[in-house]
PDB file of C-alpha atoms in Angstrom:
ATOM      1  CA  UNK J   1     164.614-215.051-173.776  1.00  0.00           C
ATOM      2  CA  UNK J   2     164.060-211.657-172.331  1.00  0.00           C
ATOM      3  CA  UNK J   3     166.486-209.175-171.474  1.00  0.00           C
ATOM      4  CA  UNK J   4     165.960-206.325-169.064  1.00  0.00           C
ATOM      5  CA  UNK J   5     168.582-203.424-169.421  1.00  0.00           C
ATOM      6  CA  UNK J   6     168.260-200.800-166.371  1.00  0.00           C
ATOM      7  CA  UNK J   7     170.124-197.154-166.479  1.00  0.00           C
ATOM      8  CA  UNK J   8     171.870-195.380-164.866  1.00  0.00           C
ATOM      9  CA  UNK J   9     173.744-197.590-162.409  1.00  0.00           C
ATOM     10  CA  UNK J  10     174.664-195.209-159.414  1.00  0.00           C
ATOM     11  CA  UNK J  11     172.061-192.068-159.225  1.00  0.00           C
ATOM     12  CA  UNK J  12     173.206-188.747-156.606  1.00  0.00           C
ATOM     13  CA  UNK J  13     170.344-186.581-156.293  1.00  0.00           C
ATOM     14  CA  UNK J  14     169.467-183.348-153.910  1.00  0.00           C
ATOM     15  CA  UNK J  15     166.895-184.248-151.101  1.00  0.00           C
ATOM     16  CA  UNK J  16     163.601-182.480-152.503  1.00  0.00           C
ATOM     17  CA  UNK J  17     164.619-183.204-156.791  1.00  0.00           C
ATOM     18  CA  UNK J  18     163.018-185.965-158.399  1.00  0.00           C
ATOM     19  CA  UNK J  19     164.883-188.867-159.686  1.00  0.00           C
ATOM     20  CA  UNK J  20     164.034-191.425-162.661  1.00  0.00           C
ATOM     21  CA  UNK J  21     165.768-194.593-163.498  1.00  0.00           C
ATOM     22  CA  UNK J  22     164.796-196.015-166.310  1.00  0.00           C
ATOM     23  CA  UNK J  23     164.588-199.958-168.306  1.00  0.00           C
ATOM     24  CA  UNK J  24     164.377-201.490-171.660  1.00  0.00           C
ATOM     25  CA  UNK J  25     162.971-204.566-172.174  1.00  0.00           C
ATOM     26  CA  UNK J  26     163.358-207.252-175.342  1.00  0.00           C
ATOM     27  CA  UNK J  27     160.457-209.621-175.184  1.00  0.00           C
ATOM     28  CA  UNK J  28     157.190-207.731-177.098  1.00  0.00           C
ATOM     29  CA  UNK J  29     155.632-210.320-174.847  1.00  0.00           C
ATOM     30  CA  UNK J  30     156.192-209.393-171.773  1.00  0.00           C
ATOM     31  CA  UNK J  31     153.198-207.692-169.794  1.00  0.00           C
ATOM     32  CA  UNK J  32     153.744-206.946-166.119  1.00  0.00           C
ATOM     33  CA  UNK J  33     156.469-204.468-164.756  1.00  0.00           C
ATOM     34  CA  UNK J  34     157.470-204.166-161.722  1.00  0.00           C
ATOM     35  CA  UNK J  35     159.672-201.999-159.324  1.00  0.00           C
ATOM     36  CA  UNK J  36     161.304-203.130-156.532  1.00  0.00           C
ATOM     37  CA  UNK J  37     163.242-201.174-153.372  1.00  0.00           C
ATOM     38  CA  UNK J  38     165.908-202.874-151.682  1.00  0.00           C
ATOM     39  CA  UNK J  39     167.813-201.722-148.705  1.00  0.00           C
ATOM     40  CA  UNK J  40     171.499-202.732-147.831  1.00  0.00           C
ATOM     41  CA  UNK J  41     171.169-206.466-146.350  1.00  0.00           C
ATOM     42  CA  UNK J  42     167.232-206.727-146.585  1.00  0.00           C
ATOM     43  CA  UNK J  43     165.138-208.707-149.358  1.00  0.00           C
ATOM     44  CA  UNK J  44     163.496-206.652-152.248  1.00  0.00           C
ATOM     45  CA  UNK J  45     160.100-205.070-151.577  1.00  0.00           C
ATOM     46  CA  UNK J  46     157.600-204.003-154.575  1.00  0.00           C
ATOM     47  CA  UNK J  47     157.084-200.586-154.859  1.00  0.00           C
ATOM     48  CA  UNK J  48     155.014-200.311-157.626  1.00  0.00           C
ATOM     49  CA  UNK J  49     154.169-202.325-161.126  1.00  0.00           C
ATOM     50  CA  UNK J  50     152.361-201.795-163.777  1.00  0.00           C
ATOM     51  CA  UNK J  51     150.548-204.251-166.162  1.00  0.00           C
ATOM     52  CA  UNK J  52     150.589-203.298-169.963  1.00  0.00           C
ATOM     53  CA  UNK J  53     146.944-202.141-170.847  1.00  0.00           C
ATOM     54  CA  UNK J  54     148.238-199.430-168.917  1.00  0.00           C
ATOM     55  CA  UNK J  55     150.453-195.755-169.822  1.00  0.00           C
ATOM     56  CA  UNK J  56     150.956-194.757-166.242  1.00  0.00           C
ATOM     57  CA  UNK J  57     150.131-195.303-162.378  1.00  0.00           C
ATOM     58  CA  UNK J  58     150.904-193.697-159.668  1.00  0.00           C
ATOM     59  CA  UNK J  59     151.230-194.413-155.999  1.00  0.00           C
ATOM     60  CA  UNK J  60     152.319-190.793-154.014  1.00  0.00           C
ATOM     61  CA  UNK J  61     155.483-189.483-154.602  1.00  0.00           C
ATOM     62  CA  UNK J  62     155.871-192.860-156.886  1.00  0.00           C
ATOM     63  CA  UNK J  63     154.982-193.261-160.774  1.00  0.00           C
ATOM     64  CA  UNK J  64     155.462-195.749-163.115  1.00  0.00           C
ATOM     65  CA  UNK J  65     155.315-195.200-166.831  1.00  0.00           C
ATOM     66  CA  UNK J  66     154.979-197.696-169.613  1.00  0.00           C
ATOM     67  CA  UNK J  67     155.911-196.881-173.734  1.00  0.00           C
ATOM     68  CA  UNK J  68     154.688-200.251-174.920  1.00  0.00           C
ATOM     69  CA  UNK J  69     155.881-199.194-178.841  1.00  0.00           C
ATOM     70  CA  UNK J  70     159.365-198.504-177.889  1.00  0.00           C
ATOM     71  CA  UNK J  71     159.697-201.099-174.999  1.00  0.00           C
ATOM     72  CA  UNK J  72     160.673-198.988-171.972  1.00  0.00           C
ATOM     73  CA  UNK J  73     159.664-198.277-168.846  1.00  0.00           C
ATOM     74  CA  UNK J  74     160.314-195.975-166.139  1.00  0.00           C
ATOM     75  CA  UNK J  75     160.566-195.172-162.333  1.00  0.00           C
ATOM     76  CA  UNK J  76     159.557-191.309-160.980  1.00  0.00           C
ATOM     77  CA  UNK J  77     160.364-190.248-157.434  1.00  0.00           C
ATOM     78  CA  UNK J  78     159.230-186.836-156.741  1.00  0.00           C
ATOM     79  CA  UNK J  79     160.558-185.292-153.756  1.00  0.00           C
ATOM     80  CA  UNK J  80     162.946-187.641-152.719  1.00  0.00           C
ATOM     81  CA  UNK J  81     163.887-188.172-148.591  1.00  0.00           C
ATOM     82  CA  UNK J  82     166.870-189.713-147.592  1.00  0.00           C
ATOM     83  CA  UNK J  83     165.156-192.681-146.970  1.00  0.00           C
ATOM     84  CA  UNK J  84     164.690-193.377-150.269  1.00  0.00           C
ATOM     85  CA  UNK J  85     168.239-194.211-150.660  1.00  0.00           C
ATOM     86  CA  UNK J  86     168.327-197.769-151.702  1.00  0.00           C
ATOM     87  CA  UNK J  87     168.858-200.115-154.555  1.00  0.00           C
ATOM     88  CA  UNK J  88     165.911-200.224-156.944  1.00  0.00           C
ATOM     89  CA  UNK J  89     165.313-203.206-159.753  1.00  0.00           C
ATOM     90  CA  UNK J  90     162.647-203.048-162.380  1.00  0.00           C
ATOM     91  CA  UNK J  91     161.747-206.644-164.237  1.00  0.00           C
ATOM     92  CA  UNK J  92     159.560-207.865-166.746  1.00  0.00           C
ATOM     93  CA  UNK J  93     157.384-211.311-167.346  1.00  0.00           C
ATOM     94  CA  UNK J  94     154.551-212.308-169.130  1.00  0.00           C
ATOM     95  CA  UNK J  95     151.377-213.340-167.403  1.00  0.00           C
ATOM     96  CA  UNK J  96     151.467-217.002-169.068  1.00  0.00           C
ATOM     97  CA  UNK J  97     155.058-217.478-166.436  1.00  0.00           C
ATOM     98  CA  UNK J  98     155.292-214.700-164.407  1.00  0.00           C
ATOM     99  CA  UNK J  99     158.716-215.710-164.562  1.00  0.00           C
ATOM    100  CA  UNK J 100     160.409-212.459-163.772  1.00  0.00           C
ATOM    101  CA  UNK J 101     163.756-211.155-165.455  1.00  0.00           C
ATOM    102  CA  UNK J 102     165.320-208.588-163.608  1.00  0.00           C
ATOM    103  CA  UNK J 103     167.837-205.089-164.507  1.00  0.00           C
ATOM    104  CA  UNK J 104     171.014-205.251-163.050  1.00  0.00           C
ATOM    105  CA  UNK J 105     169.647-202.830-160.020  1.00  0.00           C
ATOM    106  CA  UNK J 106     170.334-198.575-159.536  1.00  0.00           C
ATOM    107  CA  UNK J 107     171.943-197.512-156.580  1.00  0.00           C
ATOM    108  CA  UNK J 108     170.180-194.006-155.863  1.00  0.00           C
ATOM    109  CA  UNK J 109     171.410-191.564-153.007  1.00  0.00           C
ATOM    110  CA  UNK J 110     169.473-188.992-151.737  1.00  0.00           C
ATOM    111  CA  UNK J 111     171.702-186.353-149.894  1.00  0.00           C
ATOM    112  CA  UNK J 112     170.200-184.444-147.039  1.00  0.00           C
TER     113      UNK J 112
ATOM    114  CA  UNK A   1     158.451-212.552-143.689  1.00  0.00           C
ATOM    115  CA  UNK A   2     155.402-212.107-144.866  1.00  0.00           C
ATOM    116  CA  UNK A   3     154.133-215.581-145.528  1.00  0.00           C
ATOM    117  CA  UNK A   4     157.701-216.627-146.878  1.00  0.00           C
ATOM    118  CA  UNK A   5     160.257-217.802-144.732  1.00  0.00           C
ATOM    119  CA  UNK A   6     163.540-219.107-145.635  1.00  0.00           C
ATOM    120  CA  UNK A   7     166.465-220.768-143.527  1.00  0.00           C
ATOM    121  CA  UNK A   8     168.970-220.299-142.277  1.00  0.00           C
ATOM    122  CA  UNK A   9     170.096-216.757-142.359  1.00  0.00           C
ATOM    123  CA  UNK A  10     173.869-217.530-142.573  1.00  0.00           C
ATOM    124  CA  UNK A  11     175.237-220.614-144.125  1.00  0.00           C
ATOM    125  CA  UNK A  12     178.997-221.536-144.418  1.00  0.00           C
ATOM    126  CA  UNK A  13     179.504-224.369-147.000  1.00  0.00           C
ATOM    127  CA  UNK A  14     183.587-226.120-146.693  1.00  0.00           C
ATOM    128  CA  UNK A  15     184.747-227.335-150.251  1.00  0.00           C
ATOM    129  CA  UNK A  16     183.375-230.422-151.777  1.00  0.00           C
ATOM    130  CA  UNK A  17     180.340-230.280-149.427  1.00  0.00           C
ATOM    131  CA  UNK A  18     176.312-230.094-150.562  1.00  0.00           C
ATOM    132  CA  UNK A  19     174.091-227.975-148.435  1.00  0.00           C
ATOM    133  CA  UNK A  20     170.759-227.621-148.876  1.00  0.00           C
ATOM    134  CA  UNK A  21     168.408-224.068-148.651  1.00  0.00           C
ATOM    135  CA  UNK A  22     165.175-224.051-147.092  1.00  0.00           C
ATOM    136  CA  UNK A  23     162.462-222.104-148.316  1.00  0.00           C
ATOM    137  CA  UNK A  24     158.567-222.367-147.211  1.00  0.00           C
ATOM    138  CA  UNK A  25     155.640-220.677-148.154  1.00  0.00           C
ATOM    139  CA  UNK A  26     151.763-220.575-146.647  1.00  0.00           C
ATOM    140  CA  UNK A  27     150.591-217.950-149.282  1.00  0.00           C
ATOM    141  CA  UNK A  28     149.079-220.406-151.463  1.00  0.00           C
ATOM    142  CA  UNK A  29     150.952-219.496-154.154  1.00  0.00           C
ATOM    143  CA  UNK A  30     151.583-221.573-157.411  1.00  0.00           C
ATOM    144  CA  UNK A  31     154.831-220.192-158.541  1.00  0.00           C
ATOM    145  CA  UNK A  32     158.062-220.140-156.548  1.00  0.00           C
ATOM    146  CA  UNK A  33     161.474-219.303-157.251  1.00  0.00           C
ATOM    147  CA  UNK A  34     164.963-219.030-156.274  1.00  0.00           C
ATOM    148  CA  UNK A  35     167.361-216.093-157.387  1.00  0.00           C
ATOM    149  CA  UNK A  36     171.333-215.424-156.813  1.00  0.00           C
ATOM    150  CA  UNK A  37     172.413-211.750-155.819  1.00  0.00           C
ATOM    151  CA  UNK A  38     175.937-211.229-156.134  1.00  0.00           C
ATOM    152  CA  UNK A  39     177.807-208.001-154.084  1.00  0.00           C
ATOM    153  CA  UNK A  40     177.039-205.093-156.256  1.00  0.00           C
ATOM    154  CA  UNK A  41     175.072-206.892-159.226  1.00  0.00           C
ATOM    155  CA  UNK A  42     171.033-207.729-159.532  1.00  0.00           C
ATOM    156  CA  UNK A  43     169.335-211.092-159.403  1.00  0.00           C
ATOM    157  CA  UNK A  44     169.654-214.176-161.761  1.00  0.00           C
ATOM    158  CA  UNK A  45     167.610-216.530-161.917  1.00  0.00           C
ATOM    159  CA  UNK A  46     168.268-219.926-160.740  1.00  0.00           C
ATOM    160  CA  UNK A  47     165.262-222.649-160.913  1.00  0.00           C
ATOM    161  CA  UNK A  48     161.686-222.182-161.163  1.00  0.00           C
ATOM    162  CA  UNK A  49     158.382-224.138-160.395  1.00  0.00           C
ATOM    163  CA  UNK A  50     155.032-222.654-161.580  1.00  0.00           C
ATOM    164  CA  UNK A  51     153.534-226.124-159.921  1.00  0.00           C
ATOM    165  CA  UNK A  52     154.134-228.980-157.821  1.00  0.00           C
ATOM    166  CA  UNK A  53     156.456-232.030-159.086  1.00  0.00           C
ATOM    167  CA  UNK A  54     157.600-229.786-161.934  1.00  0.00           C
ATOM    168  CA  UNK A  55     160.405-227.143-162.256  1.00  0.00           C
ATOM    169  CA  UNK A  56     162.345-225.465-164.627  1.00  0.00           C
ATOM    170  CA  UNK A  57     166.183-224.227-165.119  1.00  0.00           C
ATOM    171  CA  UNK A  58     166.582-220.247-164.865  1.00  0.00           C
ATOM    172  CA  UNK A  59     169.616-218.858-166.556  1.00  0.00           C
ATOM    173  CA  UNK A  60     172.328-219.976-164.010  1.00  0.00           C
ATOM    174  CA  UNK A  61     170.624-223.736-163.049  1.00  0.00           C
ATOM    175  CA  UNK A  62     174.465-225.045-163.437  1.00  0.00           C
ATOM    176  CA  UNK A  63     175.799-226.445-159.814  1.00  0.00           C
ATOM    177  CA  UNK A  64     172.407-226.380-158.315  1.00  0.00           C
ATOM    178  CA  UNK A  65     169.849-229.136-157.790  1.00  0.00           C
ATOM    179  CA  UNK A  66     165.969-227.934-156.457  1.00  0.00           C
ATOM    180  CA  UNK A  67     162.184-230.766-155.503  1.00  0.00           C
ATOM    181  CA  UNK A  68     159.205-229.331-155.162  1.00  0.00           C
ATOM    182  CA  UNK A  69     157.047-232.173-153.731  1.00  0.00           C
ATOM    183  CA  UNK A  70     154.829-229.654-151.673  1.00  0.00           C
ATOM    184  CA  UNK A  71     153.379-226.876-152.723  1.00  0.00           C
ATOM    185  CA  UNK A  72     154.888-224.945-149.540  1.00  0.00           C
ATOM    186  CA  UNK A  73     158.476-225.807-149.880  1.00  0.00           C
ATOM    187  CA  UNK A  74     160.751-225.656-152.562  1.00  0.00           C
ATOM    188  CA  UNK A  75     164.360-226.327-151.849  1.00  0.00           C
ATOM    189  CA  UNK A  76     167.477-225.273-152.764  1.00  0.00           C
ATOM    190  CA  UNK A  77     170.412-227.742-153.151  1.00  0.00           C
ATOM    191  CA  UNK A  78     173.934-226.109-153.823  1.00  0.00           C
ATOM    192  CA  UNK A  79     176.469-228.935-154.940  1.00  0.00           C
ATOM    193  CA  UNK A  80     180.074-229.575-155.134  1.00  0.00           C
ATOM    194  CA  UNK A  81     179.615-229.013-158.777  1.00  0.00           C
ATOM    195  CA  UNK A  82     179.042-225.204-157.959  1.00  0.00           C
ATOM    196  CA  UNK A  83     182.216-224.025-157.906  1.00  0.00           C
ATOM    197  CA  UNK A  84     181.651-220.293-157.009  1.00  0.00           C
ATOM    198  CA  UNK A  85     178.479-220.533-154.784  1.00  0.00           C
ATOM    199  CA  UNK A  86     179.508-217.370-152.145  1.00  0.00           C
ATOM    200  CA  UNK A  87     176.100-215.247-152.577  1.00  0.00           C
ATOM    201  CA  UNK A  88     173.145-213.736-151.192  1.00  0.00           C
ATOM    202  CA  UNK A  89     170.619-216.486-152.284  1.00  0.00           C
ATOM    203  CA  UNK A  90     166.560-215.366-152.402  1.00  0.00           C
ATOM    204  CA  UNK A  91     163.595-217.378-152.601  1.00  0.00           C
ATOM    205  CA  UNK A  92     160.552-215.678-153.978  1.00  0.00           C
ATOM    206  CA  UNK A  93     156.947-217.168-154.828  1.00  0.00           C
ATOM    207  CA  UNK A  94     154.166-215.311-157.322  1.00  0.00           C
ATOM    208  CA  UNK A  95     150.973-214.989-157.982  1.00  0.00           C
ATOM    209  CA  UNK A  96     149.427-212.571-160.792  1.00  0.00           C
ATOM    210  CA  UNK A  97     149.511-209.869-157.788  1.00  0.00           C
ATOM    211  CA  UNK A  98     153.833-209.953-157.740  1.00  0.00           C
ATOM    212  CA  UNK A  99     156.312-211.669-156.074  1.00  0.00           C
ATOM    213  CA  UNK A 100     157.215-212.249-152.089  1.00  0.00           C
ATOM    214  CA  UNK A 101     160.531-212.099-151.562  1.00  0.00           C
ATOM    215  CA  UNK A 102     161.834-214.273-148.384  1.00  0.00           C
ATOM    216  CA  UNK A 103     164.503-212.505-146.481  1.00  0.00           C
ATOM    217  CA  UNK A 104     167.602-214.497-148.085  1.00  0.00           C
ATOM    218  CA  UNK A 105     170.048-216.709-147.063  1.00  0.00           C
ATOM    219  CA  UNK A 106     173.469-215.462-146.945  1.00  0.00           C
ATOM    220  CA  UNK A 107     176.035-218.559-148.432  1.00  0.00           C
ATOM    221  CA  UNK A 108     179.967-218.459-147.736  1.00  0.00           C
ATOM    222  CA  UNK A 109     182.288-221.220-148.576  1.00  0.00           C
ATOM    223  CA  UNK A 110     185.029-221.294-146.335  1.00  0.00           C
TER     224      UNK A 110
END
């Protein structure tokens, strides 16, 4: 079945820098990615996703990028705000299920 | 909760003892869900249902029982047989536009 890896765990970052988290995926198959924000006690929210007859999308200070060939995909937040400090999960499916496997979640904090 | 509501919040199971998870939908979606989230860790998957009177085991299915006789509801059954069941428990459904998370029901066993 699929397997979603997600690095790094824990991410510190300066208010203003960007910060990317990053997830590697197993099943060729799979075909919709997406990114979800959770805060401390609250359910996840999407962000942003990104279907695979795609390279990129972008939403604001929020991008998404998609390497199809190597099987990875990856979160951009350009100038991060303290409220951005949550945990954030990327998953995979395929459209047939859209069954979604989940990483294991990145805690990022954004210090004023 | 955004067309997904689940109950209750807070749910305190004694040893031995079923309880049962609510979750109920009015987006019209097909597919529903139900995850674990442990302290710290991401979400595993528990059962599935892409359509009414059919579901299917996720990856940790063991301890837990699940019905989905309406397309609205599809609850959650945590059994004796679950020996660890503490967790933040989330119901979810889909459709080809993402998942709707519900806002989680918060299981202790005391």
């Amino acid at each position: 079945g699929e397997n979603v890896e997600q690095h790094p765990s824990t991410l510190s970052v300066q208010e203003g820098d960007s910060a990317v988290i990053k997830c590697t995926y197993s099943d060729s198959a799979s075909n919709y990615f997406p990114w979800y924000k959770q805060e401390l006690g609250k359910r996840p929210q999407l962000i942003i996703d990104i279907r695979s007859n795609v390279g990129e999308k972008k939403d604001q200070r929020i991008a998404v990028t998609l390497n199809k060939t190597a099987k990875h995909f990856s979160l951009h937040i350009t100038e991060t705000q303290p409220e951005d400090s949550a945990v954030y999960f990327c998953a995979a499916a395929m459209d047939s299920s859209y069954k979604l496997i989940f990483g294991s979640g990145t805690r990022l904090l954004v210090r004023p | 909760d955004g067309g997904i509501t689940q109950s209750p919040k807070y749910l305190f199971r004694k040893e031995g003892q079923n309880v049962t998870l609510s979750c109920e939908q009015n987006l019209n979606h097909d597919a529903m869900y139900w995850y674990r989230q442990d302290p710290g860790q991401g979400l595993r998957l528990i059962y599935y249902s892409q359509i009414v009177n059919d579901f299917q085991k996720g990856d940790i299915a063991e301890g837990y029982s699940v019905s989905r006789e309406k397309k609205e509801s599809f609850p959650l059954t945590v059994t004796s047989a679950q020996k660890n069941p503490t967790a933040f428990y989330l119901c979810a459904s889909g459709s080809n536009y993402g998942y709707t998370f519900g806002s989680g029901t918060r299981l202790t066993v005391v």
